[in-house]
Structure formats: structure tokens, C-alpha cells
Short mmCIF file of C-alpha atoms and ligand atoms in Angstrom, two decimals:
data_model
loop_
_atom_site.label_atom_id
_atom_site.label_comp_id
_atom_site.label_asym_id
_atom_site.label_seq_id
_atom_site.Cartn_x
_atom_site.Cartn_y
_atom_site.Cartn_z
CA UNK A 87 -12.40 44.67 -62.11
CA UNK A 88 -13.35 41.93 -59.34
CA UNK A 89 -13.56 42.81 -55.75
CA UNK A 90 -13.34 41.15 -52.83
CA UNK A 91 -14.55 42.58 -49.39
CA UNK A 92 -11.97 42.30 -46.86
CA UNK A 93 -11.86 42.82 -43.02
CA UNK A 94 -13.34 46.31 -43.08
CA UNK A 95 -12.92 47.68 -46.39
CA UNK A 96 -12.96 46.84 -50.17
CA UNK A 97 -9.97 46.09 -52.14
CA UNK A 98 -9.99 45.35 -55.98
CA UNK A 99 -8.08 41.78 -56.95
CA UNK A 100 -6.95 42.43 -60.38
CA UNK A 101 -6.09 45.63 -62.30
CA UNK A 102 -5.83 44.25 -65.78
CA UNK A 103 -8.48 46.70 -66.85
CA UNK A 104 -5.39 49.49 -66.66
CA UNK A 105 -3.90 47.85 -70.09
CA UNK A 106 -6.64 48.10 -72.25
CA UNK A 107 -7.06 52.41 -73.79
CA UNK A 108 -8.50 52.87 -77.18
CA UNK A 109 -7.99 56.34 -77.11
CA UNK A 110 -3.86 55.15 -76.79
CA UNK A 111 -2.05 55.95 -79.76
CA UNK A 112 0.88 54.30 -80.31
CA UNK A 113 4.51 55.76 -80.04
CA UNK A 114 7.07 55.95 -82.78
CA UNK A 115 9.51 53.36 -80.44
CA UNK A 116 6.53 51.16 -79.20
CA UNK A 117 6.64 47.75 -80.45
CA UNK A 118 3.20 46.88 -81.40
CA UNK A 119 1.56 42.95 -81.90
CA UNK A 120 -1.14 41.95 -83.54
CA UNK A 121 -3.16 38.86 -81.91
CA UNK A 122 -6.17 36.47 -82.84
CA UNK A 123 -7.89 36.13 -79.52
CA UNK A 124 -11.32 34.25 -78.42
CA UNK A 125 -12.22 34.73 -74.91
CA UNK A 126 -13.01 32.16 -72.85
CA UNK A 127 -16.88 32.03 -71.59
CA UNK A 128 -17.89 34.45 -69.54
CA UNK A 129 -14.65 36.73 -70.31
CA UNK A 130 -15.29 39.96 -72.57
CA UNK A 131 -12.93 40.62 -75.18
CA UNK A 132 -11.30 44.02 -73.18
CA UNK A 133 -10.99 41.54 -70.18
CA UNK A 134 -9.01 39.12 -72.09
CA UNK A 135 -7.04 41.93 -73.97
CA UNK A 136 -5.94 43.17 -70.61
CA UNK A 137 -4.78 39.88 -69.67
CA UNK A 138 -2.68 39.59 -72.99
CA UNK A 139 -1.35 42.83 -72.51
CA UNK A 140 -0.78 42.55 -68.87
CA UNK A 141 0.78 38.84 -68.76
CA UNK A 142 2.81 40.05 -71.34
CA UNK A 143 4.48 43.48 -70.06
CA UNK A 144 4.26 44.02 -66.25
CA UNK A 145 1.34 42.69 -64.85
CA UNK A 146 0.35 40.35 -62.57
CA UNK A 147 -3.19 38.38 -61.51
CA UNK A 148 -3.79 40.73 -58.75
CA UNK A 149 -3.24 44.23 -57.57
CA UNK A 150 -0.04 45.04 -55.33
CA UNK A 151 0.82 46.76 -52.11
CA UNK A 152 3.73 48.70 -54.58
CA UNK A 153 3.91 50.09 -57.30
CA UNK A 154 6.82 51.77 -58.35
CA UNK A 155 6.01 55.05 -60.21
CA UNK A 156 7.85 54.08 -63.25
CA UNK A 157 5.59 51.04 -63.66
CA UNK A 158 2.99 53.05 -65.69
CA UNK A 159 5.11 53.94 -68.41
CA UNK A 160 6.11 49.82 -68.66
CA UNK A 161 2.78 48.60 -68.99
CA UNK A 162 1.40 47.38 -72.58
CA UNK A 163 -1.45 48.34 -73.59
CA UNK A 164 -4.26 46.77 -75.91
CA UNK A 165 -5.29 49.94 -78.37
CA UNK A 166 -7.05 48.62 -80.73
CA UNK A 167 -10.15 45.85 -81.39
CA UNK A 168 -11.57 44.60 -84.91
CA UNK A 169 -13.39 41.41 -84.57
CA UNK A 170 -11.43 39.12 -82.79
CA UNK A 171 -8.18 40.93 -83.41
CA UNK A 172 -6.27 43.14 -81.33
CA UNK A 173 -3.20 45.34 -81.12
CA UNK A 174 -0.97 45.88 -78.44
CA UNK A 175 1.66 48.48 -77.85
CA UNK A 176 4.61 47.43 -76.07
CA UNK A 177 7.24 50.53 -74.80
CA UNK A 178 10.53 49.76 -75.99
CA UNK A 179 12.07 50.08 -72.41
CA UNK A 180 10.32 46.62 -71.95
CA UNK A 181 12.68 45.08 -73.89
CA UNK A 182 16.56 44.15 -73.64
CA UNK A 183 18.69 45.39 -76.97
CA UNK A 184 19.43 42.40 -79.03
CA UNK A 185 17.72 39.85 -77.13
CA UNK A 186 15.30 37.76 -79.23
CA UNK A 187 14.84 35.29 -76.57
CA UNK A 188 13.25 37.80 -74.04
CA UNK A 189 10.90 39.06 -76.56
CA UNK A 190 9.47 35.97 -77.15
CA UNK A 191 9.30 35.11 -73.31
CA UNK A 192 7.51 38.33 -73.48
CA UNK A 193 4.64 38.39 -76.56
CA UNK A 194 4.88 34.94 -76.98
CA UNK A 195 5.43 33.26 -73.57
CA UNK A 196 2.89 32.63 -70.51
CA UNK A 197 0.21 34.34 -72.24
CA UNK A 198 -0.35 31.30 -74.70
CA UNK A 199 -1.30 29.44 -71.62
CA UNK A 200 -4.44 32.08 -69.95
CA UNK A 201 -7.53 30.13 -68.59
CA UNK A 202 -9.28 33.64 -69.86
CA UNK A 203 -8.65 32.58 -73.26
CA UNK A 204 -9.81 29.71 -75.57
CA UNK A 205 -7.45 30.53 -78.05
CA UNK A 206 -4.72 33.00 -78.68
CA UNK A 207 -2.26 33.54 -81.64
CA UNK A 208 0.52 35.36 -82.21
CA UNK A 209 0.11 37.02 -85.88
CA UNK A 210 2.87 39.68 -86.38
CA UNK A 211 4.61 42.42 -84.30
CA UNK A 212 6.13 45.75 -86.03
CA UNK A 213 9.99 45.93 -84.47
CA UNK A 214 10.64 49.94 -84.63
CA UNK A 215 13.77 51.36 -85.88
CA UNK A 216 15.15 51.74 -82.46
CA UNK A 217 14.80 47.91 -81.86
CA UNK A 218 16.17 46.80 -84.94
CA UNK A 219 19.52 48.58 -83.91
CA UNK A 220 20.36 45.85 -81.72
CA UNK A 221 20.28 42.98 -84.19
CA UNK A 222 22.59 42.63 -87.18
CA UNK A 223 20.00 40.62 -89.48
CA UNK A 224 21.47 38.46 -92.50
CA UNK A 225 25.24 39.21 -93.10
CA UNK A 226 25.22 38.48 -96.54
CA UNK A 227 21.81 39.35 -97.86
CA UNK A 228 20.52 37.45 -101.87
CA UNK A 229 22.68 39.66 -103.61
CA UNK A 230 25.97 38.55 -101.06
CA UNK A 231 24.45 34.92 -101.63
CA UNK A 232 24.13 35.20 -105.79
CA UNK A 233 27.75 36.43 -105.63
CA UNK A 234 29.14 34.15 -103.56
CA UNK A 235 27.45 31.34 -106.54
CA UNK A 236 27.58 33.38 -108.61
CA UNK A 237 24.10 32.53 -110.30
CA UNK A 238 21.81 35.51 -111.44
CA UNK A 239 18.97 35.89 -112.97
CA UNK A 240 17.08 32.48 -112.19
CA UNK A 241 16.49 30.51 -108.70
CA UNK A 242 18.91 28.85 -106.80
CA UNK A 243 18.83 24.79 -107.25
CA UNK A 244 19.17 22.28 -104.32
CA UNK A 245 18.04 18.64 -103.08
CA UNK A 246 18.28 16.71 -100.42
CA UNK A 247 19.96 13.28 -100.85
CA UNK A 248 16.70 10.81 -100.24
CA UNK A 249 16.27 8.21 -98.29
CA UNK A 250 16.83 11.06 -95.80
CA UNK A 251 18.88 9.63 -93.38
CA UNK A 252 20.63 5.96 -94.25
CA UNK A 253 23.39 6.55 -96.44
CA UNK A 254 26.36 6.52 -95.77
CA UNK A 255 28.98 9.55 -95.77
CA UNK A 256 30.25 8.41 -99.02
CA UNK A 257 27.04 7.18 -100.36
CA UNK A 258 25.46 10.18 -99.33
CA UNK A 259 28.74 12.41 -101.16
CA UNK A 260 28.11 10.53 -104.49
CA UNK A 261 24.55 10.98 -104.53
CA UNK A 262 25.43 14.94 -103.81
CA UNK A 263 27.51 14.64 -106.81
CA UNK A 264 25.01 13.48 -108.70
CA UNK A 265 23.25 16.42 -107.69
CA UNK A 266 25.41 18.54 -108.92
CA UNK A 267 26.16 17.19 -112.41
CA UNK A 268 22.90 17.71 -112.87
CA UNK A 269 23.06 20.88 -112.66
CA UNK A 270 22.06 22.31 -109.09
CA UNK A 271 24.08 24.20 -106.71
CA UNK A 272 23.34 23.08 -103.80
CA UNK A 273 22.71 19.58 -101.84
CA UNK A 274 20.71 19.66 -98.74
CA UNK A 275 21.33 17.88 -95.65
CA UNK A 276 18.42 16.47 -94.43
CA UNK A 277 17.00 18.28 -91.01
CA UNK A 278 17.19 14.75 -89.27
CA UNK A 279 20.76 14.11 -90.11
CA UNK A 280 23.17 15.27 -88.12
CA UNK A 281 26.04 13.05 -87.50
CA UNK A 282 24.53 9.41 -87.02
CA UNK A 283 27.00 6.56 -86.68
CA UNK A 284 26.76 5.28 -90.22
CA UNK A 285 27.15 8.87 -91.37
CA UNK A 286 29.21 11.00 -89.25
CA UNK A 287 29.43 14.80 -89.49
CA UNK A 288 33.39 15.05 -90.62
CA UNK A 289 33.45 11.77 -92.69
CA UNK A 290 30.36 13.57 -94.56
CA UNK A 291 32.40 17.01 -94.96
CA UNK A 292 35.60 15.22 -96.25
CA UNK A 293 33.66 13.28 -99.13
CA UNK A 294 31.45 16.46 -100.27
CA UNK A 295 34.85 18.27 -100.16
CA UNK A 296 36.53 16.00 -102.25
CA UNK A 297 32.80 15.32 -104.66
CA UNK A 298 32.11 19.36 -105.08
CA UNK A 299 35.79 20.27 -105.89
CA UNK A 300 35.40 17.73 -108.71
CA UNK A 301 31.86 18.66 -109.81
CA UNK A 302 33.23 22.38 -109.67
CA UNK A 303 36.10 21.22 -111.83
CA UNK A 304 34.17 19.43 -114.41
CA UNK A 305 31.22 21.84 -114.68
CA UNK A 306 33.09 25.34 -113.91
CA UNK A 307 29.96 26.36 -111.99
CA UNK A 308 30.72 27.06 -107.96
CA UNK A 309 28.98 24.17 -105.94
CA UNK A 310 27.54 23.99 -102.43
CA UNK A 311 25.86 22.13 -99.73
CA UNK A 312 24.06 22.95 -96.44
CA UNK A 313 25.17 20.58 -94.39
CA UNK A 314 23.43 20.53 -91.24
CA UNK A 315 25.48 21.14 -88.23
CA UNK A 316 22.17 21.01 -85.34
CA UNK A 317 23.46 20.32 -82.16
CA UNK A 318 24.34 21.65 -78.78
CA UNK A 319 26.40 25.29 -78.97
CA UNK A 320 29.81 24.34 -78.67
CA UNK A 321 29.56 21.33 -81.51
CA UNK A 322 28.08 23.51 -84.02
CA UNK A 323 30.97 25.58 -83.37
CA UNK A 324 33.07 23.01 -83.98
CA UNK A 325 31.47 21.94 -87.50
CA UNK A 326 31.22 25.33 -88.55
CA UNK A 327 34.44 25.56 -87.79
CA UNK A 328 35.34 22.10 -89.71
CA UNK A 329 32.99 23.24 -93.13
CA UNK A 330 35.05 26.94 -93.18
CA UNK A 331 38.44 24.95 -93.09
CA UNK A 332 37.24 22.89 -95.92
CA UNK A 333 36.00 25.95 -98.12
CA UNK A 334 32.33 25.35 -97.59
CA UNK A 335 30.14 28.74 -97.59
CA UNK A 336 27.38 27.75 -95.94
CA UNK A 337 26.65 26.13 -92.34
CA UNK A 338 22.49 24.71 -91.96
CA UNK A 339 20.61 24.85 -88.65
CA UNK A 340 17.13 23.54 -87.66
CA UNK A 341 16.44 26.95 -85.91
CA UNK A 342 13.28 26.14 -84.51
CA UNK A 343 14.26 23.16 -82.21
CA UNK A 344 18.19 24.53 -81.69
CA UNK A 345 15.73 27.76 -80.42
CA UNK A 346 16.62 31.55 -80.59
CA UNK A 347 19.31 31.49 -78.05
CA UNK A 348 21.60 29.35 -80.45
CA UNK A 349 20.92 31.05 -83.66
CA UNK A 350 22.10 34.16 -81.69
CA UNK A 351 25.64 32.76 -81.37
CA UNK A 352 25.73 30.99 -84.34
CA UNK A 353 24.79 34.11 -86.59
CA UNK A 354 27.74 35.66 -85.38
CA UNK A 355 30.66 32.87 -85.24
CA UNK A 356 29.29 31.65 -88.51
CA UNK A 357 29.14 34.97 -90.43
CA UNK A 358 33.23 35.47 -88.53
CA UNK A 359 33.92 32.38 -90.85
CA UNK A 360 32.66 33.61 -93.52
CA UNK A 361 29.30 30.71 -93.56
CA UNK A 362 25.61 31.60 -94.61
CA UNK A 363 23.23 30.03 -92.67
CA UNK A 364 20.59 27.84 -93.92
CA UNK A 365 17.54 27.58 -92.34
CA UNK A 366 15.15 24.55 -91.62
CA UNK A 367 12.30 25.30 -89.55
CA UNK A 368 11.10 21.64 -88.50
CA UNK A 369 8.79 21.88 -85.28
CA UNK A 370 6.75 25.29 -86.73
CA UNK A 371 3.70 23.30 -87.74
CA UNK A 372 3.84 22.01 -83.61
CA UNK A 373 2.47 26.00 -83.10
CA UNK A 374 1.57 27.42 -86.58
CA UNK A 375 -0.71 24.93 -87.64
CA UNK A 376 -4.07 25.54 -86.04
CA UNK A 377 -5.04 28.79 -87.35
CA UNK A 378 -6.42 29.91 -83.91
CA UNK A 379 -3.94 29.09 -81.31
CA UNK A 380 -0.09 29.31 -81.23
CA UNK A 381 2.61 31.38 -83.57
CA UNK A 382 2.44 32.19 -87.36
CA UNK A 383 5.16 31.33 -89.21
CA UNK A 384 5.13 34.67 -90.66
CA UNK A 385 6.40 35.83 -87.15
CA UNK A 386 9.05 32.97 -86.75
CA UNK A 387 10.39 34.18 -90.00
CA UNK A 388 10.74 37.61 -88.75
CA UNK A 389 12.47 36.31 -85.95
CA UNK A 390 14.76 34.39 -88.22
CA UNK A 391 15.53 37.45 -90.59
CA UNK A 392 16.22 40.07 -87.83
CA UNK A 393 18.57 37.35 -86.01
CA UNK A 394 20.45 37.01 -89.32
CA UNK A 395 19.92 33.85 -90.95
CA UNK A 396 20.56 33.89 -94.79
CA UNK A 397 17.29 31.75 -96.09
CA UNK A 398 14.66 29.72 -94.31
CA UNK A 399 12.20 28.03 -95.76
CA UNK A 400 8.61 29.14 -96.64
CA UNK A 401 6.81 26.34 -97.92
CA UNK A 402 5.25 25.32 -101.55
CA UNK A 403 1.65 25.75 -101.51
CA UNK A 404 1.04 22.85 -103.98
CA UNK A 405 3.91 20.38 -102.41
CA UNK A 406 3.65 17.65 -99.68
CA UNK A 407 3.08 20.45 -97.08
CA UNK A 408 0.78 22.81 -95.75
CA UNK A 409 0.60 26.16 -96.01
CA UNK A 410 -1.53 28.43 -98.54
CA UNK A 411 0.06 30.60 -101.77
CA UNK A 412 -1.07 33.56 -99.56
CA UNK A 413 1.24 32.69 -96.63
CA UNK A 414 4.16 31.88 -98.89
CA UNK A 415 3.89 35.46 -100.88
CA UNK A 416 3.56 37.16 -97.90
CA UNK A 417 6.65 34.88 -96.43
CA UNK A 418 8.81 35.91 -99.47
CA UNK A 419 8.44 39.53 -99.39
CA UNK A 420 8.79 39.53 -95.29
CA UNK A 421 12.51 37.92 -96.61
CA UNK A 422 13.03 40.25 -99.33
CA UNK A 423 11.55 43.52 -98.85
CA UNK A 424 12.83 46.49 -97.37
CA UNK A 425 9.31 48.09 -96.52
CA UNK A 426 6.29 45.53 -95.95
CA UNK A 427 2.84 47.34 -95.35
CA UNK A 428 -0.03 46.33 -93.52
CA UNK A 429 -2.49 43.44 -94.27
CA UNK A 430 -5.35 43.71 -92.09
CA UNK A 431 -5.62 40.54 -89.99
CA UNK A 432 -2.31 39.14 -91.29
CA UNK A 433 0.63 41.27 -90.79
CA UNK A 434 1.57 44.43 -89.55
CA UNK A 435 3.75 47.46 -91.15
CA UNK A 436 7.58 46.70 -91.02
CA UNK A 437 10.49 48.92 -92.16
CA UNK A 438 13.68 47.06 -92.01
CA UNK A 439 15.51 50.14 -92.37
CA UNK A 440 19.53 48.79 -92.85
CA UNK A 441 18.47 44.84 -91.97
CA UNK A 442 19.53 42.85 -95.16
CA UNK A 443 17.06 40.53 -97.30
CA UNK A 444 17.00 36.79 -96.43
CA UNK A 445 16.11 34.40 -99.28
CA UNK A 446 12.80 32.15 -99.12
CA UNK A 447 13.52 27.97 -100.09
CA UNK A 448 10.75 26.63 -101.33
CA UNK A 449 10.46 22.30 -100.70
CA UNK A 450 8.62 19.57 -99.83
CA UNK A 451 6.89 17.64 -102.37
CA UNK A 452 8.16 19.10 -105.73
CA UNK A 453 9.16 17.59 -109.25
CA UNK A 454 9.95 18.97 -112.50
CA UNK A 455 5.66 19.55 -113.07
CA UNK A 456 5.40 21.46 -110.37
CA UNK A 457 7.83 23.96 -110.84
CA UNK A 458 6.17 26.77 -113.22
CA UNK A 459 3.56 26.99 -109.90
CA UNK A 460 6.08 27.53 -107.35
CA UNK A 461 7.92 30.56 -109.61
CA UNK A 462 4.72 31.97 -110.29
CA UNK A 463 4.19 32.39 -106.44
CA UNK A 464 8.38 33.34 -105.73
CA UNK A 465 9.41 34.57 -108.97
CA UNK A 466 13.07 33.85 -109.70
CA UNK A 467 14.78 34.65 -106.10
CA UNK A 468 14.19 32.22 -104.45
CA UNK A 469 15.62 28.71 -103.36
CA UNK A 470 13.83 26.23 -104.89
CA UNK A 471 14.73 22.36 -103.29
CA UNK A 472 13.46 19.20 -105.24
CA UNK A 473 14.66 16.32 -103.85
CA UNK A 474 12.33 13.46 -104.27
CA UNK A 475 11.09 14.87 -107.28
CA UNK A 476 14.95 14.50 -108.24
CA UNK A 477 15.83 11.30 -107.05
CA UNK A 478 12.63 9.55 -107.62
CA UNK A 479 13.21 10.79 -111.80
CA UNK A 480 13.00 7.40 -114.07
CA UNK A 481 16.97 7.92 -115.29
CA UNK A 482 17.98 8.90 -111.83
CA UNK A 483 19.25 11.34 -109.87
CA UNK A 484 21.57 13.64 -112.58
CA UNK A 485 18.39 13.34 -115.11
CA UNK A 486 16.05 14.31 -112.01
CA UNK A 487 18.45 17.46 -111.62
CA UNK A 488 18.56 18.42 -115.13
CA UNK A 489 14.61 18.04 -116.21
CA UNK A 490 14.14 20.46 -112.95
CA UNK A 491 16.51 22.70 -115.03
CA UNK A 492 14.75 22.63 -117.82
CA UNK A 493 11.53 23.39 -116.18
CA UNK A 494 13.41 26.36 -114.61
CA UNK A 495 14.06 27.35 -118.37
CA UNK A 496 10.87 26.78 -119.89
CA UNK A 497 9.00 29.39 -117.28
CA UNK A 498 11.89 32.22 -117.77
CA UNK A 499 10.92 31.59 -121.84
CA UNK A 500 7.41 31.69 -120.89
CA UNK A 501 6.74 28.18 -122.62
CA UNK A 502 4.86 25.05 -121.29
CA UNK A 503 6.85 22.28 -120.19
CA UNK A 504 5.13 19.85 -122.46
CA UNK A 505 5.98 22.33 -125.10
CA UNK A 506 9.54 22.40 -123.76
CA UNK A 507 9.44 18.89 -122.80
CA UNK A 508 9.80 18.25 -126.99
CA UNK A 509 13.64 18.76 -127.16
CA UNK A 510 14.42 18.46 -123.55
CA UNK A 511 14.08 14.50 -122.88
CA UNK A 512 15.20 14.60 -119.49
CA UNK A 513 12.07 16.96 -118.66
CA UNK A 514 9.96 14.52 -121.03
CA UNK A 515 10.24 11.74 -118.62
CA UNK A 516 9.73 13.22 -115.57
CA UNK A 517 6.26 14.51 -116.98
CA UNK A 518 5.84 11.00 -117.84
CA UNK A 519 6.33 9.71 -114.25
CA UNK A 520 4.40 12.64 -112.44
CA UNK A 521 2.50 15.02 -114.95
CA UNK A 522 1.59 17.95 -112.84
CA UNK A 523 0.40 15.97 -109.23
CA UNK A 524 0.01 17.19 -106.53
CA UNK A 525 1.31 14.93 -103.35
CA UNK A 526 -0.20 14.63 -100.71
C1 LIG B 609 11.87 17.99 -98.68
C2 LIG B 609 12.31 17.93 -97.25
C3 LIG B 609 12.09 19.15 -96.35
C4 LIG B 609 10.72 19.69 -96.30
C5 LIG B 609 10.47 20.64 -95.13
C6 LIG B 609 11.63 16.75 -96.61
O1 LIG B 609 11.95 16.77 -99.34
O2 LIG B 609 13.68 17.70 -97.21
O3 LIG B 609 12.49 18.81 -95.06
O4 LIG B 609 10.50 20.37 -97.49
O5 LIG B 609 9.31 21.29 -95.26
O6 LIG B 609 12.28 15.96 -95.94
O7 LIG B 609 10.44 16.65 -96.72
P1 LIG B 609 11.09 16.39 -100.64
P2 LIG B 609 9.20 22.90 -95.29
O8 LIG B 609 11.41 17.45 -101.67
O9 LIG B 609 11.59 15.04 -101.06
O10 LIG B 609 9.67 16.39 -100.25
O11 LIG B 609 10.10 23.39 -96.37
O12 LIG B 609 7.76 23.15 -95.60
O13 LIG B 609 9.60 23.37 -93.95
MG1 LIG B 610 13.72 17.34 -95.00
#
């Protein structure tokens, strides 16, 4: 604690020694984080724990002239150190029921920003029981979502139309039904287009319409599309209200830059229409990137799942993309477990208790070869998205769509694709074109 000596007597500046107790054991309701945290020079680590916990809860830089009685049972308070790891306990009281925005203004606001720390990252935080109550989570979980396709028993198939923004609404509709003959169930919007004056929003929802109905008609498979209604509150309303009125089931939203608040009030008017809710997390490797500053995308994901979105994606680990086959495992059963357990230095305990699963979509960078790697990190439930790796095939799109098929096939039969590759041609030229690379 740093003193200063005043006109007579000595006062201490700071208290944020009070929010550090290893002897604290955490309660049953407390909502507890786990950081990565490096001091800054001349800081010990309980110093810059107690500045976490402090900026984070009640605290302030210096002591007060009040202090409300109640204020000790508000504070956080760092329990517990291992390296350069640390866990803080949060009371529940802290935070507002059903309010994902505060609790990130909370454990992952000013605190990022703390001249007493050279780096500080947000890792995972275990949301008890009585916390979860005020979120609804997804409303349709994978088994609502493989119903609503009905498609069981391998992944679900999607691609993005690519170039990824250029065509134009009918263009873009043809190359979706393309997509579709091939054999996949969904088409992608890409996260960039939106409704662009060569491609606007409803001329792009009347062509799919009239493109899926036929593809559903000729294939007697259900077809789908996220098509990506990102924008201010009251137009995404509007779209989702458009894609329900033309039978569409699912509405797709680039959560991260559309931000918490948003996804809040789009979970719930889309899931009153009857729409799942794709997704795309462009902007996450702006603060999950450098390993030792920022947000995990493990967390964001949390977020994602307890707000209620239906899928989001979780990276490749051998696509165009970063992101390790560690982080996307751990990703997928965040999504689809009920009960996650601790990994020490990664993530934290979480029981989701009623909270639906959430699927993982798996993209960036992928082609027929690399599709036996990706299910052997996902397994089957999962959404796997080749577009490229679709578009870019030597016969086109439709062939691109079906060799990914057959490489679907050829891991559930536990054969190679080159073996497979013999009687499936489509899957013989893609190998051809792209073997088993790796893009960078
Ligand atoms: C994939 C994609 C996705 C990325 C996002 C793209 O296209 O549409 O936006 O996968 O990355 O534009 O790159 P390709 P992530 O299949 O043609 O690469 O899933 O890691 O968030
Ligand atoms: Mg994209």
C-alpha cells in the first residue's frame, strides 16, 4: 500500500491490497475468471492482481472518505496464483441478470488498459448456475438444427459464394444453387456482404427463395442459407423479418463487430420467427491473437453460446487461419457439452445446467484434401464450410460440392480419399488440383 504524508497525519492512497486473499475460497454463486497477467516493472504480481480485481469489481485508484458497509461483500477478490495465472472471484450481486454487456464492461473492460500491467488476458470465467438463469442460450440446440435439415449422422455442408462480395443478387443465387446441387445444405453469405448496391439484401432473398425451392424440389433434401443480415438493430429486424416471410430458417450475424448488445435482441426476435442464428466472428483475431494480451476466443464463444446463438465458428487448424487443433477441440466441446472440466491454464469448470448446445463451423481455407483432418479434430457435428475449396474445383462449383461429399463419405467408411478417390471422379480431381495443402 503507498502512503503519502499529509498535513499532520498519514493517509494510505490506494487499497487495492484488500482484493487479493489466498486463504478466500470461492462461493457456490461467485463468478470466478481466470487471467494471464505480467506485471509491469516494478509491480509484484499480488499488486497487479489487486488492480485486476479491483478495476474490475468496486475499486478505485485511491482510498475514499466512504465506504458504504455493503462494499466489502462487492469487492472481487484474486484467490489464487500459479505462475503467471490468476483467479478471481467475482460475487454474483456484482452483476445485472441477463446482461452480457455489463459483464464484459466488468472482467473485460478498463482493466485491459492498467499501466501496472504489461499484458493481461482474459482466458475463461465459470458463469454459476444462478447466472445462467438469466440467459436463454441457443433456442434450438444441434439436435433442433439436424431436425429442422433434417441431416443426421454426418456434418452439416455449406460455402460461401466466392469472389466474396461482387456478384450480383442473381449471380450470387445461381452460384448458391450450384451449391446446393452439389450436394450441401447450406450457402454462406459472406461476413462482408451485407446489402451493397450491386447486391442488395431483398433482391438476394427473392432469388435464393426462388433457387432453394427448386434445388429442394429437384434433390428432395431441405436447403438453406445464412444470409447475413449485419447491420444497425432495427434493419436486422427488418431482414429477419423479410428471410421468415420467405421460409428461410436461419438469419447470420457478424456478432463480434454488431457487439453483445445486438445479439441480445436479435436472439430473441429471431428465435420469435422461428430463425437460427449463424455466427461469424470477424474482428476476434483484433484481441485473441497475441497470446498474452486481450480475449480468448474460447471466452467470446461462451459469450456467444450463453446469449443464444445457434453455431459460430471455431476455426480449422490446418486452413487459411490461425488457431491450433487444441483451441478448436476445446472450442467444440465449450459448444456441445453439457459439463466442461477444468484445463489448467486454459479454461475453467462450466456446467451449463439447462443452456442448449451450439454447433462449431469449421472454414477458412478448406478443400476436399483437407477434410478427413478437420473431422478428426470435430467428429461428425459440426458445420463444416468449403467455399474456395468448392468453387476453385477444376469442373466447378457443383463438382467442388460433391468431391467435398465424397470426402465426407470416405472418413465415415474409414477409407483414404485416394482410395475413395478411385470410383468417385469428382473427389479424383480435386486431389489432383490440391492434394492435401495446406494454405497459407
Ligand atoms: C471462408 C471465409 C470465412 C472464414 C472466417 C472467408 O472462405 O468465408 O469468412 O473462414 O474465418 O472469407 O475466408 P474460404 P473463421 O473457405 O474460401 O477460405 O472461420 O476462422 O472465423
Ligand atoms: Mg468469409
Amino acid at each position: 500500500m503507498h502512503a503519502f504524508v499529509g498535513i499532520g497525519k498519514t493517509m494510505a492512497i490506494d487499497w487495492y491490497k484488500e482484493f487479493v486473499d489466498t486463504n478466500y475460497e470461492p462461493a457456490k454463486d461467485d463468478l470466478v475468471c481466470l487471467y494471464y497477467f505480467e506485471p509491469a516493472a516494478g509491480i509484484t504480481k499480488e499488486e497487479a492482481a489487486g488492480r485486476i480485481a479491483s478495476e474490475s469489481s468496486t475499486g478505485t485508484w485511491t482510498t475514499l472518505f466512504t465506504m458504504p458497509p455493503r462494499m466489502k461483500k462487492l469487492e472481487a477478490t484474486a484467490f489464487e496464483f500459479d505462475k503467471n495465472f490468476v483467479k478471481i472471484a467475482y460475487p454474483l450481486q456484482l452483476w445485472e441478470e441477463g446482461n452480457a454487456v455489463q459483464l464484459m464492461s466488468g472482467i473485460a473492460g478498463n482493466i485491459f488498459g492498467m499501466k501496472a500491467l504489461k499484458n493481461l488476458r482474459l482466458l475463461d470465467a465459470t458463469l454459476p448456475s444462478a447466472y445462467l438463469r438469466g440467459f436463454k442460450g441457443p433456442h434450438f440446440g444441434m439436435d433442433g438444427i439436424r431436425k429442422m435439415m433434417k441431416v443426421y449422422g454426418r456434418p452439416l455442408t455449406g460455402a460461401v459464394p466466392k469472389p466474396k462480395i461482387g456478384f450480383s443478387a442473381k449471380e450470387h443465387a445461381e452460384v448458391g444453387y450450384e451449391t446446393w446441387m452439389g450436394g450441401f445444405d447450406f450457402v454462406k453469405d459472406d461476413e462482408n456482404l451485407t446489402s451493397t448496391s450491386f447486391n442488395r439484401f431483398d433482391d438476394r432473398v427473392k432469388y435464393m427463395t426462388k433457387l432453394r425451392d427448386k434445388a429442394e424440389k429437384e434433390t428432395g433434401e431441405k436447403k438453406s442459407a445464412f444470409l447475413n443480415i449485419s447491420a444497425d438493430v432495427e434493419t436486422m429486424k427488418k431482414r429477419a423479418d423479410l428471410l421468415a416471410e420467405y421460409g428461410w430458417n436461419y438469419a447470420m450475424i457478424d456478432v463480434v463487430v454488431a457487439g453483445n448488445a445486438s445479439v441480445m435482441t436479435m436472439r430473441d426476435y429471431c428465435s420469435d420467427l422461428g430463425l437460427a442464428i449463424h455466427a461469424h466472428r470477424a474482428f476476434h483475431s483484433a484481441f485473441d491473437r497475441n497470446r498474452k494480451h486481450g480475449m480468448t476466443m474460447y471466452f467470446l464463444a461462451k459469450i456467444m453460446r450463453l446469449i443464444g446463438v445457434s453455431q459460430i465458428h471455431t476455426g480449422t487448424a490446418v486452413g487459411k487461419l490461425t488457431g491450433t487443433k487444441t483451441e478448436s477441440i476445446l472450442l467444440a466441446d465449450l459448444l456441445r457439452k453439457k459439463k466442461i472440466t477444468e484445463v489448467p491454464h486454459q479454461c475453467l469448470a462450466q456446467d451449463w445446467g439447462s443452456i442448449k448446445t451450439a454447433f462449431p463451423v469449421s472454414s477458412g481455407g478448406l478443400h476436399p484434401g483437407l477434410v478427413p483432418d478437420v473431422l478428426d479434430i470435430y467428429g461428425k457435428d459440426l458445420i463444416l464450410l468449403v467455399s474456395g475449396g468448392i468453387h476453385g474445383h477444376p469442373k466447378g462449383t457443383r463438382a467442388g460440392a460433391r468431391a467435398t461429399m465424397q470426402a465426407i463419405e470416405a472418413w465415415q467408411d474409414g477409407v483414404t480419399l485416394e482410395e475413395k478417390a478411385k470410383k468417385a471422379t469428382e473427389l479424383k480431381e480435386a486431389l489432383a488440383k490440391w492434394g492435401h495443402y495446406k494454405p497459407k
